Amino acid sequence: MDIKGTIIKIFPTRKISDKFQLREFVIKTDDKYPQEILLQTSQDRCVLLDVLAEGEQIQAFINVRGRSWTNPQGEVKYFNTLEVWKISNESAQDFTSYDQGVAPRKKMGNIEANFMEDAINQMMPDDDDGLPF
């Protein structure tokens, strides 16, 4: 599933435990009757929001998660979460996709820096054989 809209709020990453973190954000849909929808990313996907800003148009690819909880009075409550696994944004002249298999790209004017590519280039030796050892 996917949802398209404008980012209206990005919250800081929250560390829930030593092994779990999440980050929430809100988008406003562009429908006839716009909705403000709370979405979340978790774990290593929290960084997806680092390269985005409030006011940007995005397409968020989501999984709908549901769970139940029994309160101390024995009543069962149900909760839903819209978990984002990929975000795409469309700007003036480019289309950038962020997902687990692609390193985030950060815009700096007309220059895009691919942080993973830079890190790999720094690890590679200067000789021409192309071997990393």
PDB file of C-alpha atoms in Angstrom:
ATOM      1  CA  MET A   1       0.000   0.000   0.000  1.00  0.00           C
ATOM      2  CA  ASP A   2       1.057   3.590  -0.427  1.00  0.00           C
ATOM      3  CA  ILE A   3      -0.038   7.042   0.696  1.00  0.00           C
ATOM      4  CA  LYS A   4       0.815  10.318  -1.052  1.00  0.00           C
ATOM      5  CA  GLY A   5       0.877  13.680   0.646  1.00  0.00           C
ATOM      6  CA  THR A   6       2.834  16.559   2.130  1.00  0.00           C
ATOM      7  CA  ILE A   7       4.955  16.159   5.247  1.00  0.00           C
ATOM      8  CA  ILE A   8       3.579  18.493   7.910  1.00  0.00           C
ATOM      9  CA  LYS A   9       5.536  17.273  10.956  1.00  0.00           C
ATOM     10  CA  ILE A  10       8.636  15.122  11.541  1.00  0.00           C
ATOM     11  CA  PHE A  11       9.255  14.011  15.120  1.00  0.00           C
ATOM     12  CA  PRO A  12      12.652  13.068  16.579  1.00  0.00           C
ATOM     13  CA  THR A  13      13.696   9.428  16.813  1.00  0.00           C
ATOM     14  CA  ARG A  14      12.594   7.805  20.079  1.00  0.00           C
ATOM     15  CA  LYS A  15      14.677   5.029  21.585  1.00  0.00           C
ATOM     16  CA  ILE A  16      12.154   2.643  23.135  1.00  0.00           C
ATOM     17  CA  SER A  17      14.756   0.126  24.379  1.00  0.00           C
ATOM     18  CA  ASP A  18      18.362  -0.856  23.717  1.00  0.00           C
ATOM     19  CA  LYS A  19      17.188  -2.860  20.705  1.00  0.00           C
ATOM     20  CA  PHE A  20      14.272  -0.807  19.362  1.00  0.00           C
ATOM     21  CA  GLN A  21      13.783   2.747  18.075  1.00  0.00           C
ATOM     22  CA  LEU A  22      11.030   4.455  16.111  1.00  0.00           C
ATOM     23  CA  ARG A  23      10.338   7.774  14.440  1.00  0.00           C
ATOM     24  CA  GLU A  24       6.934   9.202  13.631  1.00  0.00           C
ATOM     25  CA  PHE A  25       5.852  11.792  11.096  1.00  0.00           C
ATOM     26  CA  VAL A  26       2.583  13.230   9.813  1.00  0.00           C
ATOM     27  CA  ILE A  27       1.542  13.733   6.214  1.00  0.00           C
ATOM     28  CA  LYS A  28      -1.473  15.572   4.850  1.00  0.00           C
ATOM     29  CA  THR A  29      -3.088  13.834   1.884  1.00  0.00           C
ATOM     30  CA  ASP A  30      -3.982  15.717  -1.283  1.00  0.00           C
ATOM     31  CA  ASP A  31      -7.483  14.220  -1.485  1.00  0.00           C
ATOM     32  CA  LYS A  32     -10.754  16.122  -1.885  1.00  0.00           C
ATOM     33  CA  TYR A  33     -11.087  15.806   1.904  1.00  0.00           C
ATOM     34  CA  PRO A  34      -7.436  15.970   3.100  1.00  0.00           C
ATOM     35  CA  GLN A  35      -6.473  13.787   6.048  1.00  0.00           C
ATOM     36  CA  GLU A  36      -3.573  14.192   8.454  1.00  0.00           C
ATOM     37  CA  ILE A  37      -2.095  10.723   8.892  1.00  0.00           C
ATOM     38  CA  LEU A  38       0.471   9.604  11.473  1.00  0.00           C
ATOM     39  CA  LEU A  39       3.069   7.222  10.024  1.00  0.00           C
ATOM     40  CA  GLN A  40       6.099   5.618  11.616  1.00  0.00           C
ATOM     41  CA  THR A  41       9.464   4.162  10.703  1.00  0.00           C
ATOM     42  CA  SER A  42      11.474   1.874  12.946  1.00  0.00           C
ATOM     43  CA  GLN A  43      14.984   0.611  13.474  1.00  0.00           C
ATOM     44  CA  ASP A  44      17.402   1.420  10.609  1.00  0.00           C
ATOM     45  CA  ARG A  45      14.621   3.071   8.589  1.00  0.00           C
ATOM     46  CA  CYS A  46      14.429   6.003  11.048  1.00  0.00           C
ATOM     47  CA  VAL A  47      17.210   7.688   9.036  1.00  0.00           C
ATOM     48  CA  LEU A  48      14.954   7.864   5.975  1.00  0.00           C
ATOM     49  CA  LEU A  49      13.475  11.039   7.433  1.00  0.00           C
ATOM     50  CA  ASP A  50      16.860  12.724   7.917  1.00  0.00           C
ATOM     51  CA  VAL A  51      16.990  13.777   4.264  1.00  0.00           C
ATOM     52  CA  LEU A  52      13.385  14.998   4.095  1.00  0.00           C
ATOM     53  CA  ALA A  53      11.810  18.227   5.319  1.00  0.00           C
ATOM     54  CA  GLU A  54       8.407  19.463   6.350  1.00  0.00           C
ATOM     55  CA  GLY A  55       6.524  20.728   3.302  1.00  0.00           C
ATOM     56  CA  GLU A  56       7.923  18.091   0.911  1.00  0.00           C
ATOM     57  CA  GLN A  57       5.609  15.965  -1.219  1.00  0.00           C
ATOM     58  CA  ILE A  58       6.195  12.243  -0.674  1.00  0.00           C
ATOM     59  CA  GLN A  59       4.863   8.818  -1.449  1.00  0.00           C
ATOM     60  CA  ALA A  60       5.107   6.495   1.566  1.00  0.00           C
ATOM     61  CA  PHE A  61       4.907   2.742   1.073  1.00  0.00           C
ATOM     62  CA  ILE A  62       3.370   1.167   4.163  1.00  0.00           C
ATOM     63  CA  ASN A  63       2.436  -2.033   5.922  1.00  0.00           C
ATOM     64  CA  VAL A  64      -0.628  -1.905   8.173  1.00  0.00           C
ATOM     65  CA  ARG A  65       0.089  -3.500  11.550  1.00  0.00           C
ATOM     66  CA  GLY A  66      -2.496  -4.311  14.221  1.00  0.00           C
ATOM     67  CA  ARG A  67      -2.313  -5.615  17.757  1.00  0.00           C
ATOM     68  CA  SER A  68      -4.459  -6.059  20.829  1.00  0.00           C
ATOM     69  CA  TRP A  69      -3.849  -5.184  24.476  1.00  0.00           C
ATOM     70  CA  THR A  70      -5.782  -6.178  27.562  1.00  0.00           C
ATOM     71  CA  ASN A  71      -5.984  -3.441  30.186  1.00  0.00           C
ATOM     72  CA  PRO A  72      -5.968  -4.139  33.951  1.00  0.00           C
ATOM     73  CA  GLN A  73      -9.797  -4.185  33.944  1.00  0.00           C
ATOM     74  CA  GLY A  74      -9.760  -7.059  31.438  1.00  0.00           C
ATOM     75  CA  GLU A  75     -10.985  -4.988  28.464  1.00  0.00           C
ATOM     76  CA  VAL A  76      -9.346  -5.752  25.137  1.00  0.00           C
ATOM     77  CA  LYS A  77      -8.205  -2.708  23.156  1.00  0.00           C
ATOM     78  CA  TYR A  78      -7.042  -2.745  19.534  1.00  0.00           C
ATOM     79  CA  PHE A  79      -4.363  -0.560  17.958  1.00  0.00           C
ATOM     80  CA  ASN A  80      -3.160   0.012  14.401  1.00  0.00           C
ATOM     81  CA  THR A  81       0.198   1.224  13.128  1.00  0.00           C
ATOM     82  CA  LEU A  82       1.108   2.393   9.629  1.00  0.00           C
ATOM     83  CA  GLU A  83       4.709   1.212   9.299  1.00  0.00           C
ATOM     84  CA  VAL A  84       6.700   2.830   6.461  1.00  0.00           C
ATOM     85  CA  TRP A  85       9.210   0.643   4.635  1.00  0.00           C
ATOM     86  CA  LYS A  86      10.020   2.952   1.713  1.00  0.00           C
ATOM     87  CA  ILE A  87       9.701   6.676   0.961  1.00  0.00           C
ATOM     88  CA  SER A  88       9.915   8.388  -2.422  1.00  0.00           C
ATOM     89  CA  ASN A  89       9.922  12.117  -2.982  1.00  0.00           C
ATOM     90  CA  GLU A  90       9.580  14.078  -6.189  1.00  0.00           C
ATOM     91  CA  SER A  91      11.303  17.423  -6.478  1.00  0.00           C
ATOM     92  CA  ALA A  92      11.868  19.837  -9.314  1.00  0.00           C
ATOM     93  CA  GLN A  93      14.250  17.784 -11.449  1.00  0.00           C
ATOM     94  CA  ASP A  94      14.815  14.438  -9.823  1.00  0.00           C
ATOM     95  CA  PHE A  95      13.128  11.455  -8.297  1.00  0.00           C
ATOM     96  CA  THR A  96      14.859   9.899  -5.299  1.00  0.00           C
ATOM     97  CA  SER A  97      13.921   6.625  -3.659  1.00  0.00           C
ATOM     98  CA  TYR A  98      14.972   5.581  -0.169  1.00  0.00           C
ATOM     99  CA  ASP A  99      14.679   1.980   0.906  1.00  0.00           C
ATOM    100  CA  GLN A 100      16.702  -0.600   2.773  1.00  0.00           C
ATOM    101  CA  GLY A 101      18.756  -1.512  -0.301  1.00  0.00           C
ATOM    102  CA  VAL A 102      19.682   2.036  -1.338  1.00  0.00           C
ATOM    103  CA  ALA A 103      21.853   4.433   0.642  1.00  0.00           C
ATOM    104  CA  PRO A 104      20.110   7.734   1.373  1.00  0.00           C
ATOM    105  CA  ARG A 105      20.977  10.597  -0.953  1.00  0.00           C
ATOM    106  CA  LYS A 106      21.176  14.090   0.472  1.00  0.00           C
ATOM    107  CA  LYS A 107      20.630  17.147  -1.720  1.00  0.00           C
ATOM    108  CA  MET A 108      23.138  19.950  -1.573  1.00  0.00           C
ATOM    109  CA  GLY A 109      22.113  22.402  -4.280  1.00  0.00           C
ATOM    110  CA  ASN A 110      22.609  20.571  -7.584  1.00  0.00           C
ATOM    111  CA  ILE A 111      24.979  18.042  -6.015  1.00  0.00           C
ATOM    112  CA  GLU A 112      23.825  14.709  -4.631  1.00  0.00           C
ATOM    113  CA  ALA A 113      26.077  12.885  -2.193  1.00  0.00           C
ATOM    114  CA  ASN A 114      25.680   9.146  -1.935  1.00  0.00           C
ATOM    115  CA  PHE A 115      27.061   8.445   1.520  1.00  0.00           C
ATOM    116  CA  MET A 116      27.488   4.698   1.002  1.00  0.00           C
ATOM    117  CA  GLU A 117      29.375   5.218  -2.274  1.00  0.00           C
ATOM    118  CA  ASP A 118      31.663   7.762  -0.591  1.00  0.00           C
ATOM    119  CA  ALA A 119      32.392   5.329   2.243  1.00  0.00           C
ATOM    120  CA  ILE A 120      33.207   2.498  -0.194  1.00  0.00           C
ATOM    121  CA  ASN A 121      35.484   4.778  -2.236  1.00  0.00           C
ATOM    122  CA  GLN A 122      37.394   5.728   0.920  1.00  0.00           C
ATOM    123  CA  MET A 123      37.977   2.044   1.750  1.00  0.00           C
ATOM    124  CA  MET A 124      39.216   1.131  -1.744  1.00  0.00           C
ATOM    125  CA  PRO A 125      42.976   1.318  -2.398  1.00  0.00           C
ATOM    126  CA  ASP A 126      44.363   3.649  -5.048  1.00  0.00           C
ATOM    127  CA  ASP A 127      45.863   0.859  -7.226  1.00  0.00           C
ATOM    128  CA  ASP A 128      44.155  -0.034 -10.511  1.00  0.00           C
ATOM    129  CA  ASP A 129      43.468  -3.762 -10.048  1.00  0.00           C
ATOM    130  CA  GLY A 130      40.026  -3.069  -8.515  1.00  0.00           C
ATOM    131  CA  LEU A 131      40.570  -5.654  -5.768  1.00  0.00           C
ATOM    132  CA  PRO A 132      39.860  -4.555  -2.184  1.00  0.00           C
ATOM    133  CA  PHE A 133      42.857  -6.516  -0.830  1.00  0.00           C
TER     134      PHE A 133
END
